[in-house]
CSV table of N, CA and C in Angstrom, one decimal:
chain,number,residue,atom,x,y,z
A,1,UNK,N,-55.4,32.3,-4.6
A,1,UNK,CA,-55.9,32.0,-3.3
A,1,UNK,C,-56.1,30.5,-3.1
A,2,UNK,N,-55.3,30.0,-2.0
A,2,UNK,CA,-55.9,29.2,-1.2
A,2,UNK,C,-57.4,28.6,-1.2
A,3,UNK,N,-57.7,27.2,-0.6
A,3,UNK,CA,-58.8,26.6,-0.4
A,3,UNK,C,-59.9,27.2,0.9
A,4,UNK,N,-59.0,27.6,1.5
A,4,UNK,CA,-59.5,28.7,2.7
A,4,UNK,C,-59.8,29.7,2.7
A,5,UNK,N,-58.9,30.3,1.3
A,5,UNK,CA,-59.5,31.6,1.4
A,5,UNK,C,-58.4,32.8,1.2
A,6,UNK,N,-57.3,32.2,2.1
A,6,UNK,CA,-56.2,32.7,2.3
A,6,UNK,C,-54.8,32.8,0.9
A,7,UNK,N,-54.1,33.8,0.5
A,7,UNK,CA,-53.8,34.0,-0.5
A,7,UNK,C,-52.4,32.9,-0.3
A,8,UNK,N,-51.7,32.3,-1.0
A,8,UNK,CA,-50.9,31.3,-0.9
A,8,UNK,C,-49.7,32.4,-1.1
A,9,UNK,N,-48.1,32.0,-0.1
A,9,UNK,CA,-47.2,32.8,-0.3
A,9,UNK,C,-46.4,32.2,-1.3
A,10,UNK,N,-46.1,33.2,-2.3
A,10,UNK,CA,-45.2,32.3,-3.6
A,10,UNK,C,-43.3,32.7,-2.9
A,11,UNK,N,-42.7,31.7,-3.6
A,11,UNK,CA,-41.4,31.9,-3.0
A,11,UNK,C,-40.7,33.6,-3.1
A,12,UNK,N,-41.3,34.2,-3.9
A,12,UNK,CA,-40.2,35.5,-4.0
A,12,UNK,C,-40.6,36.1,-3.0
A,13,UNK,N,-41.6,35.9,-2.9
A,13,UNK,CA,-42.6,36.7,-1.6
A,13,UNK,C,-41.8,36.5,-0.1
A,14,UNK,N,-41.7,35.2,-0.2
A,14,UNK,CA,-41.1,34.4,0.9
A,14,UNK,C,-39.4,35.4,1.1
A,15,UNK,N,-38.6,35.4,-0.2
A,15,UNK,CA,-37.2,35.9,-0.2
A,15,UNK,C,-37.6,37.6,0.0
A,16,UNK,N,-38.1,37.8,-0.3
A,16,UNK,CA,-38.6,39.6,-0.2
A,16,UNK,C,-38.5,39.5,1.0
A,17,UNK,N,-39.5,39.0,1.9
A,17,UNK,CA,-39.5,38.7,3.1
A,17,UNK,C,-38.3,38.6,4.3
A,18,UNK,N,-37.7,37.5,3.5
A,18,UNK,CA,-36.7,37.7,4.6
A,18,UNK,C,-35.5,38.6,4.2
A,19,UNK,N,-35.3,39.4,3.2
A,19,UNK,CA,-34.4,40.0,2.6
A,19,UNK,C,-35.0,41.5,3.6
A,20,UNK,N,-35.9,41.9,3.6
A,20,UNK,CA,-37.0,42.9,4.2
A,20,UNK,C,-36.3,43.1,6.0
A,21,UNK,N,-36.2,41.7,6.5
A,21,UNK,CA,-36.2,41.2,8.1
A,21,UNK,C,-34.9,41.6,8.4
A,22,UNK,N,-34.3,41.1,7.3
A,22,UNK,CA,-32.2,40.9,7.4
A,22,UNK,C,-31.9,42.6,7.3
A,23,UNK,N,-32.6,43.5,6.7
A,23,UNK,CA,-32.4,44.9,6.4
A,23,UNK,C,-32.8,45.6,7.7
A,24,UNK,N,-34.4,45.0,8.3
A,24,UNK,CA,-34.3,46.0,9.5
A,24,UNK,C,-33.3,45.4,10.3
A,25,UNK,N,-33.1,44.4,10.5
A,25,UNK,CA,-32.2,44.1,11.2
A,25,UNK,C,-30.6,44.0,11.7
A,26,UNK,N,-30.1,44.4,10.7
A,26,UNK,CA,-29.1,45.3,10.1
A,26,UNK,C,-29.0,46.8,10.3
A,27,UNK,N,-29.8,47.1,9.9
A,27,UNK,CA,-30.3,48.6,10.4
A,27,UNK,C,-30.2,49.3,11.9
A,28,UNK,N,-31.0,48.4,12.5
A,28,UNK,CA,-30.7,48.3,13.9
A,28,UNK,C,-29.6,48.3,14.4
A,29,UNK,N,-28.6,46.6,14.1
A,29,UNK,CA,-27.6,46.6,14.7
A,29,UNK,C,-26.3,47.7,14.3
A,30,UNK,N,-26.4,48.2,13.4
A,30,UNK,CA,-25.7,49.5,12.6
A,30,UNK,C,-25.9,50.7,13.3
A,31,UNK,N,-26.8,50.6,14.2
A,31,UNK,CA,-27.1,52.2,14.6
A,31,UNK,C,-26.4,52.2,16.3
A,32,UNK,N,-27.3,50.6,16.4
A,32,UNK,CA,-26.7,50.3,18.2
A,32,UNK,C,-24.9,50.1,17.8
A,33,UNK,N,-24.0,49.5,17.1
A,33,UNK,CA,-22.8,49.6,17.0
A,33,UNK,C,-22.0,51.0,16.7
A,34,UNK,N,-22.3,51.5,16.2
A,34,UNK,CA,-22.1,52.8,15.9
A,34,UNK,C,-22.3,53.8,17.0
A,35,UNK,N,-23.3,53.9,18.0
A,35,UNK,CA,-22.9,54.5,19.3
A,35,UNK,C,-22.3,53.8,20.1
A,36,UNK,N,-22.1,52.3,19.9
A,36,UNK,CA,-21.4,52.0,20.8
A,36,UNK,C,-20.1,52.1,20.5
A,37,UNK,N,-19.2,52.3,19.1
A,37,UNK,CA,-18.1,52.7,18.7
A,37,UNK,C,-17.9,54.0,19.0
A,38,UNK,N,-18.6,55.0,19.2
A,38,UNK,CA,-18.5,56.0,19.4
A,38,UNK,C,-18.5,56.2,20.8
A,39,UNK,N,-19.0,56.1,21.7
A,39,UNK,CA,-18.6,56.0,23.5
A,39,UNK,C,-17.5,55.7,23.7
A,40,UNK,N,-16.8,53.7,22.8
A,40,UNK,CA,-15.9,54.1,23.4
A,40,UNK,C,-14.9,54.8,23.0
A,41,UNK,N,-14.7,55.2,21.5
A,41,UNK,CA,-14.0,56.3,21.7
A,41,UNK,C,-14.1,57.1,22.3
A,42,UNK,N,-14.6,57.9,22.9
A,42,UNK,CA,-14.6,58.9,23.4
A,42,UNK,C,-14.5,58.7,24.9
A,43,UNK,N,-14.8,57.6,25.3
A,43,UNK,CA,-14.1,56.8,26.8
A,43,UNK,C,-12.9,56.8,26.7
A,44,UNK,N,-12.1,56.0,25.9
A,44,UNK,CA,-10.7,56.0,25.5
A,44,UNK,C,-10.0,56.8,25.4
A,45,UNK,N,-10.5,58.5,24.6
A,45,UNK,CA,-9.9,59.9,25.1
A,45,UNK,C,-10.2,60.3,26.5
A,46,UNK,N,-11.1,60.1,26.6
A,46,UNK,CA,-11.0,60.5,28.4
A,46,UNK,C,-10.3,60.1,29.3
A,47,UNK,N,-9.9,59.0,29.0
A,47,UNK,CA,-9.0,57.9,30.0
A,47,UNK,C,-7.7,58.8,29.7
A,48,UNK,N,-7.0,58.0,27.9
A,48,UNK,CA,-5.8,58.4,27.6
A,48,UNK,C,-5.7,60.2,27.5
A,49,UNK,N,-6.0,60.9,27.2
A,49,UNK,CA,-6.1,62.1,26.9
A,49,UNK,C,-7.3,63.5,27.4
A,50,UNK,N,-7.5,63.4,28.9
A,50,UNK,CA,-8.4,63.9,29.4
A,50,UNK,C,-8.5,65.5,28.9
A,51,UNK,N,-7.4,66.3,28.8
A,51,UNK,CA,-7.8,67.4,28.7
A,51,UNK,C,-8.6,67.5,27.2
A,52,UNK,N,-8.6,66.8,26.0
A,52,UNK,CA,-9.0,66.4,25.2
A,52,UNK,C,-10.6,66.1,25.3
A,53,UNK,N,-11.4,65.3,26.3
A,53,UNK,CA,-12.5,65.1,26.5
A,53,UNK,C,-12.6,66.0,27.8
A,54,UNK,N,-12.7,67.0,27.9
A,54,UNK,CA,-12.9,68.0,29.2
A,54,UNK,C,-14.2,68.9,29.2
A,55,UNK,N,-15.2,68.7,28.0
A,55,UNK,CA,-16.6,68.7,28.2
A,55,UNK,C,-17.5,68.2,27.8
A,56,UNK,N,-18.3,68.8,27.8
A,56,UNK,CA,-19.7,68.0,27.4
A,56,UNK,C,-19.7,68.0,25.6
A,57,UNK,N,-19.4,68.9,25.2
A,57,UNK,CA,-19.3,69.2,23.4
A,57,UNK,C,-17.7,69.3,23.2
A,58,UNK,N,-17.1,68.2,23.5
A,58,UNK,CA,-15.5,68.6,23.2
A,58,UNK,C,-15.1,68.1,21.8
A,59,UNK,N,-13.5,68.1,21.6
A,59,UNK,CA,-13.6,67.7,20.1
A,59,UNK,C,-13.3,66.0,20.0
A,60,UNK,N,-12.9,65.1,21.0
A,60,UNK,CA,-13.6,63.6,21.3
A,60,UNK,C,-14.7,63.4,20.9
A,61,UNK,N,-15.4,64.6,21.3
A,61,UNK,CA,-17.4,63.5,20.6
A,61,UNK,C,-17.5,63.7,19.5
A,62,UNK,N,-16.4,64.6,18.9
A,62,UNK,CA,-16.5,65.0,16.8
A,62,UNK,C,-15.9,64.1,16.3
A,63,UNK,N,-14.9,64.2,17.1
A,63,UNK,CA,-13.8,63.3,16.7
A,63,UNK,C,-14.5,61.4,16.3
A,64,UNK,N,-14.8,60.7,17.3
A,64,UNK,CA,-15.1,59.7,17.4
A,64,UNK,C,-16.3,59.1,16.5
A,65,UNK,N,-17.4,60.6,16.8
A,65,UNK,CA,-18.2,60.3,15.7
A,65,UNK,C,-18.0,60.4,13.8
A,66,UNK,N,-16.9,61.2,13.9
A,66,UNK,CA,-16.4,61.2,12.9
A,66,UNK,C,-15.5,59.9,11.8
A,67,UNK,N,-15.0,59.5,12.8
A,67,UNK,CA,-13.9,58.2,13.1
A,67,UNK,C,-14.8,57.0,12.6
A,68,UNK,N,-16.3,56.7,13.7
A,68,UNK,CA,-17.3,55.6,13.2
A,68,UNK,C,-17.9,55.7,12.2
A,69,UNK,N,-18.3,57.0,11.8
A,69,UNK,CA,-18.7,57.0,10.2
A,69,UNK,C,-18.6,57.3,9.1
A,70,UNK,N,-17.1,57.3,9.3
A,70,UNK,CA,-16.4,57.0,8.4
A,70,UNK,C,-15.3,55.8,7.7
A,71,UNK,N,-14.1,56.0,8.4
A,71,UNK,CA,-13.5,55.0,8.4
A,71,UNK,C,-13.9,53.9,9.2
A,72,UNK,N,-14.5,53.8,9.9
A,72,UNK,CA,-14.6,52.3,10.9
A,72,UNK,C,-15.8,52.1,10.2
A,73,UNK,N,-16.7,52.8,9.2
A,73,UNK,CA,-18.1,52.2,9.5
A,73,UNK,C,-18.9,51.2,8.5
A,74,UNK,N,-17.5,50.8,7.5
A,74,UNK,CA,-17.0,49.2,6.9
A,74,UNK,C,-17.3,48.1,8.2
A,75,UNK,N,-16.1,48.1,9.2
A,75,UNK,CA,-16.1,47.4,10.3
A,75,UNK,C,-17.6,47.3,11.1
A,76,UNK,N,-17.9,48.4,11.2
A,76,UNK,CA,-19.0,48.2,12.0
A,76,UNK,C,-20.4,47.5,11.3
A,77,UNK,N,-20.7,47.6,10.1
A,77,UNK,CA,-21.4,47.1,9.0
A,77,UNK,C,-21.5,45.9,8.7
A,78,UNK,N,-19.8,45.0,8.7
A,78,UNK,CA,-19.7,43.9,8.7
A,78,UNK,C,-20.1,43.1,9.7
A,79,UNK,N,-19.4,43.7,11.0
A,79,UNK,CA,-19.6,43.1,12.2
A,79,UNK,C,-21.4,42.5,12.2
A,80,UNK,N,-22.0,44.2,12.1
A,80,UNK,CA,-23.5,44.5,12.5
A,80,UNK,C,-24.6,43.4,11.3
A,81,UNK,N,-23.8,42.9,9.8
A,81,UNK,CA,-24.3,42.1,9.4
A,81,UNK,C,-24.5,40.7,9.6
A,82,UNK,N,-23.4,39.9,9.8
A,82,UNK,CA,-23.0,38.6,10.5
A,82,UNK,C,-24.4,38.5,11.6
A,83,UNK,N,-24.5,39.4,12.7
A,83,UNK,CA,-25.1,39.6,13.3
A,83,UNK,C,-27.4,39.4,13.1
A,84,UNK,N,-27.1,40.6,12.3
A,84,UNK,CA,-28.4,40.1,11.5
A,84,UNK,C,-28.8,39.0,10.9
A,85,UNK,N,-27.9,38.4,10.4
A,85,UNK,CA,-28.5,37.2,9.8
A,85,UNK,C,-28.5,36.0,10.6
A,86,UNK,N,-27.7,36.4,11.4
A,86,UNK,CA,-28.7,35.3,12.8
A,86,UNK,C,-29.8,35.5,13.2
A,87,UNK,N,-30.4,36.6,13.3
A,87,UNK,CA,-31.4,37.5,13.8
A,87,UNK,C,-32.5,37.2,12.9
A,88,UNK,N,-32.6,37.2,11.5
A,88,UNK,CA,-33.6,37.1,10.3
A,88,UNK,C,-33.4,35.4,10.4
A,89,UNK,N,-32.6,34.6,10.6
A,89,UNK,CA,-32.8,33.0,10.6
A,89,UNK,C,-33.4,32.5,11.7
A,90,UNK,N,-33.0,33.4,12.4
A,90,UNK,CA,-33.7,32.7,14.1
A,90,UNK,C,-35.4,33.5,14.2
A,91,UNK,N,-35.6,34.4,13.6
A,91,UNK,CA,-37.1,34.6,13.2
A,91,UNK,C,-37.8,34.2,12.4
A,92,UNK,N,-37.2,33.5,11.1
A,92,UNK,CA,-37.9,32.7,10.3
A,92,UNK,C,-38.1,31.1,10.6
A,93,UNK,N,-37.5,30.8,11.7
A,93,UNK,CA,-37.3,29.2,12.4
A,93,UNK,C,-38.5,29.6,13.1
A,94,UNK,N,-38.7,31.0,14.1
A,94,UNK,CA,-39.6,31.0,15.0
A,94,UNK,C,-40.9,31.3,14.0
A,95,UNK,N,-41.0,31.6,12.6
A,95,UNK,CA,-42.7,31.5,12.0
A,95,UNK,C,-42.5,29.9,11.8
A,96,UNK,N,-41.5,29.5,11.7
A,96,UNK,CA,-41.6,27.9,11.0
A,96,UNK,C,-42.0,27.3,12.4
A,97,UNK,N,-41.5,27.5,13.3
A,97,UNK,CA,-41.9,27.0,14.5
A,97,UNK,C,-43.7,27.0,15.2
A,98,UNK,N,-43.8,28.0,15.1
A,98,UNK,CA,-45.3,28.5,15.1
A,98,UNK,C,-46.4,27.7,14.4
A,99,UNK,N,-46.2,27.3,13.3
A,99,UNK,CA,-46.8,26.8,12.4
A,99,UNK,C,-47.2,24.9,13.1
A,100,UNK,N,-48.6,25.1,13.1
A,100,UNK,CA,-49.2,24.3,13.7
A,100,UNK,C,-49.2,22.6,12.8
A,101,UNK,N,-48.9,23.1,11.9
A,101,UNK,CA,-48.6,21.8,10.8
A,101,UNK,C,-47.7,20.9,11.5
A,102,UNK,N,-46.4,21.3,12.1
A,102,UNK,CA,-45.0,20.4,12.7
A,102,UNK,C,-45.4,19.0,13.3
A,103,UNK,N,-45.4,18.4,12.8
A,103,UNK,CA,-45.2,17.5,13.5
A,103,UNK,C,-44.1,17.6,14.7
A,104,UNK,N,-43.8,16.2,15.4
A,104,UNK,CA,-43.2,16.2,16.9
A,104,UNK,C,-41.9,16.5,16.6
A,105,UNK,N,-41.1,15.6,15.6
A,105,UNK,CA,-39.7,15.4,15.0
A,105,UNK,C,-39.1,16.6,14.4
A,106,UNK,N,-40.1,17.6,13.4
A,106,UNK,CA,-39.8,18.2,13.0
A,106,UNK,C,-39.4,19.8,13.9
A,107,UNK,N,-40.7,20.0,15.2
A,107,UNK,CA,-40.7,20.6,16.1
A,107,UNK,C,-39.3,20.8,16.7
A,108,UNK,N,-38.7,19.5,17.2
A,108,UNK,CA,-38.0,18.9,17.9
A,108,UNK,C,-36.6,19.7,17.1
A,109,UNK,N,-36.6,19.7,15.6
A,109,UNK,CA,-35.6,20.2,14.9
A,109,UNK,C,-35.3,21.4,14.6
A,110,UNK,N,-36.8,22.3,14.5
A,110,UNK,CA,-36.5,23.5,14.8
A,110,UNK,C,-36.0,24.2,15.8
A,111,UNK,N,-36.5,23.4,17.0
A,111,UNK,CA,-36.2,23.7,18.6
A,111,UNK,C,-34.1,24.1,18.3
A,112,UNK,N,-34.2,22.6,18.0
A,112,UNK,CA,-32.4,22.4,18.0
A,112,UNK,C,-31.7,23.8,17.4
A,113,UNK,N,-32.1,23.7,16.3
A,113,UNK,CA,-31.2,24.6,15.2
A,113,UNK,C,-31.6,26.0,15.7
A,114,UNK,N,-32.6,26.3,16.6
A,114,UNK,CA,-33.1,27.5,16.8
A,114,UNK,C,-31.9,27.7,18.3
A,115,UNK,N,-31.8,26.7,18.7
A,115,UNK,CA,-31.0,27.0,20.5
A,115,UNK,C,-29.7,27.5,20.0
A,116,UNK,N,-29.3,26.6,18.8
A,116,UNK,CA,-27.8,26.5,18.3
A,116,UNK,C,-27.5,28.3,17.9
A,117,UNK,N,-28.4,28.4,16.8
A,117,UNK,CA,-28.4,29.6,16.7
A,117,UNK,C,-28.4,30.9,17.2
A,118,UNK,N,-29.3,30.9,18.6
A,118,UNK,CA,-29.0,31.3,19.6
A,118,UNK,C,-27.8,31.4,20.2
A,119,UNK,N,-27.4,30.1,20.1
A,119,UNK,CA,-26.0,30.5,21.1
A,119,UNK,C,-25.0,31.0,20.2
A,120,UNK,N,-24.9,30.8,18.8
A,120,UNK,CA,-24.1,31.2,18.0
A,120,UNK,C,-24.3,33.0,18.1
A,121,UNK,N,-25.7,33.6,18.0
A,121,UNK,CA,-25.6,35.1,18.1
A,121,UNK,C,-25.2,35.6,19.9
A,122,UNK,N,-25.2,34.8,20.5
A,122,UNK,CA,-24.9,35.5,22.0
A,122,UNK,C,-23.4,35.7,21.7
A,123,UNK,N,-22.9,34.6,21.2
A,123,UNK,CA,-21.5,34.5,21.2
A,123,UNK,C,-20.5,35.3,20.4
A,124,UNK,N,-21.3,36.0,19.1
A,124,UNK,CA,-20.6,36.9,18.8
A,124,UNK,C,-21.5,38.4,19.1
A,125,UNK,N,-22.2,38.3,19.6
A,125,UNK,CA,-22.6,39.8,19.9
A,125,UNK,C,-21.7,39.9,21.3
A,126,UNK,N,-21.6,38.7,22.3
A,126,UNK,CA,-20.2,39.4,23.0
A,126,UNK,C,-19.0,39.2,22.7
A,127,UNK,N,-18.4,38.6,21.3
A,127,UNK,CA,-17.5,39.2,20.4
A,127,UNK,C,-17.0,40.6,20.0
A,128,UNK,N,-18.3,40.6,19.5
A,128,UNK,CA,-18.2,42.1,18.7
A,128,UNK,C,-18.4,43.5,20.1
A,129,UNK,N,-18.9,43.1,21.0
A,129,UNK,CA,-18.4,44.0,22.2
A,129,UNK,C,-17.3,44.7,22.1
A,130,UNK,N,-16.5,43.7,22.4
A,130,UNK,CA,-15.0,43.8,22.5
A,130,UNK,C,-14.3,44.3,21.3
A,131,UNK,N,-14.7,43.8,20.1
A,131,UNK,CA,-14.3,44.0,19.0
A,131,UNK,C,-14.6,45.7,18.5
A,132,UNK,N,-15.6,46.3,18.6
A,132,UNK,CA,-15.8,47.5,18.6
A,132,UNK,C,-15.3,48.6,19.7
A,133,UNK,N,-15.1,48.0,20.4
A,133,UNK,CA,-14.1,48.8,21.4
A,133,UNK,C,-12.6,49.0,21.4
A,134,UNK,N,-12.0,48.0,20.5
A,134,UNK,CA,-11.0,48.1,19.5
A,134,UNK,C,-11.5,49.0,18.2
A,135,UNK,N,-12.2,49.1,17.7
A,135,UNK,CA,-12.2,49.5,16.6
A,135,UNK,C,-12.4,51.3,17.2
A,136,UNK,N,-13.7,51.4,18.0
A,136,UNK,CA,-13.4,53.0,18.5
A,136,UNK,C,-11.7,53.7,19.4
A,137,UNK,N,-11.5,52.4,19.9
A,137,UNK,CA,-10.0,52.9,20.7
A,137,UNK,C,-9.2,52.7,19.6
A,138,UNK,N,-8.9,52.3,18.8
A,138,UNK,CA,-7.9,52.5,17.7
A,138,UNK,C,-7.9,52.4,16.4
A,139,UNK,N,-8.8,52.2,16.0
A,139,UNK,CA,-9.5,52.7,14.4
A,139,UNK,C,-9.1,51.1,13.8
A,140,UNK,N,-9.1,50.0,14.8
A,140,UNK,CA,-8.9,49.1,13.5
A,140,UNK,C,-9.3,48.3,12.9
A,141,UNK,N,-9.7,47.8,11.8
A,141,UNK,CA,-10.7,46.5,11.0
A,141,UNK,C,-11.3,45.6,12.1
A,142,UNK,N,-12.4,45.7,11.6
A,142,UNK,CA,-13.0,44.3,12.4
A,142,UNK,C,-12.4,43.3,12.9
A,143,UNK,N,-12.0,42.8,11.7
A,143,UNK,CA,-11.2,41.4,12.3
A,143,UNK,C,-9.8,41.7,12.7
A,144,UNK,N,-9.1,42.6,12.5
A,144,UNK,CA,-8.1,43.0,13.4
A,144,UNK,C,-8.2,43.0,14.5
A,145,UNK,N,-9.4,43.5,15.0
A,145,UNK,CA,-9.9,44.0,16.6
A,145,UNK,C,-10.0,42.7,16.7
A,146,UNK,N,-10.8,41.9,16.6
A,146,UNK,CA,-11.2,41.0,16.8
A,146,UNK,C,-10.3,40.0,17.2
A,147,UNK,N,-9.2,39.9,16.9
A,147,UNK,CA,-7.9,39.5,16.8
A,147,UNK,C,-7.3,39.8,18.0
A,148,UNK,N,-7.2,41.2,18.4
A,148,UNK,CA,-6.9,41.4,19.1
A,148,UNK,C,-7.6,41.8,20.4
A,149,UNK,N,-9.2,41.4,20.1
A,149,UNK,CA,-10.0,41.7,21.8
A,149,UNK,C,-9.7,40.1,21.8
């Protein structure tokens, strides 16, 4: 304990921590890509192949769901990682930020690396849009789609 009172955080604590953040957050983005691989497959049968998607339980929504979690769901994992770890960096700048200690300069530097970061996850979450929409419309690698959205 601390002079306050308060128990002092030791570094593993610290890595547990953000190892903990990066998992739910991963998690998440795994579940939201994964239906969204799955829509549009089954958009993309509807379009190309309607009699194929012609109900509500057709074999499109086995199909697709089958397709994301399996074969594509390397791709989607990868993608959905990249992802998180902007998400666990840009929440650990915002406790560093929080923290009343900062002086003006240092403030000033979290601010930065926190906007950057920001624009770095906007930019590939509307990447990976596109990129998963390739991957449920034609089953292919991340960075293949990616390549080719």
């Amino acid at each position: 304990t601390g002079a306050t009172g308060e128990e002092d955080m030791s570094p593993s604590l610290g890595g547990y921590s953000f190892l903990l953040l990066l998992a739910l957050f991963w998690t998440q983005q795994v579940f939201q890509n994964t239906i969204h691989t799955i829509v549009a497959g089954v958009v993309s049968t509807w379009w190309f192949a309607p009699d194929e998607a012609s109900s509500c339980c057709s074999v499109a929504i086995q199909d697709s769901f089958v397709r994301a979690t399996t074969f594509s769901f390397g791709s989607i994992c990868f993608g959905s990682l990249l992802v998180a770890i902007i998400q666990t960096l840009r929440q650990v700048l915002e406790s560093v930020g929080n923290d009343d200690s900062n002086d003006g300069c240092a403030a000033f530097v979290v601010c930065l690396v926190d906007c950057l970061l920001e624009c770095l996850q906007g930019m590939l979450e509307y990447f990976n849009k596109f990129a998963y929409i390739y991957v449920g419309m034609y089953g292919y690698s991340y960075l293949e789609a990616g390549k080719n959205a």
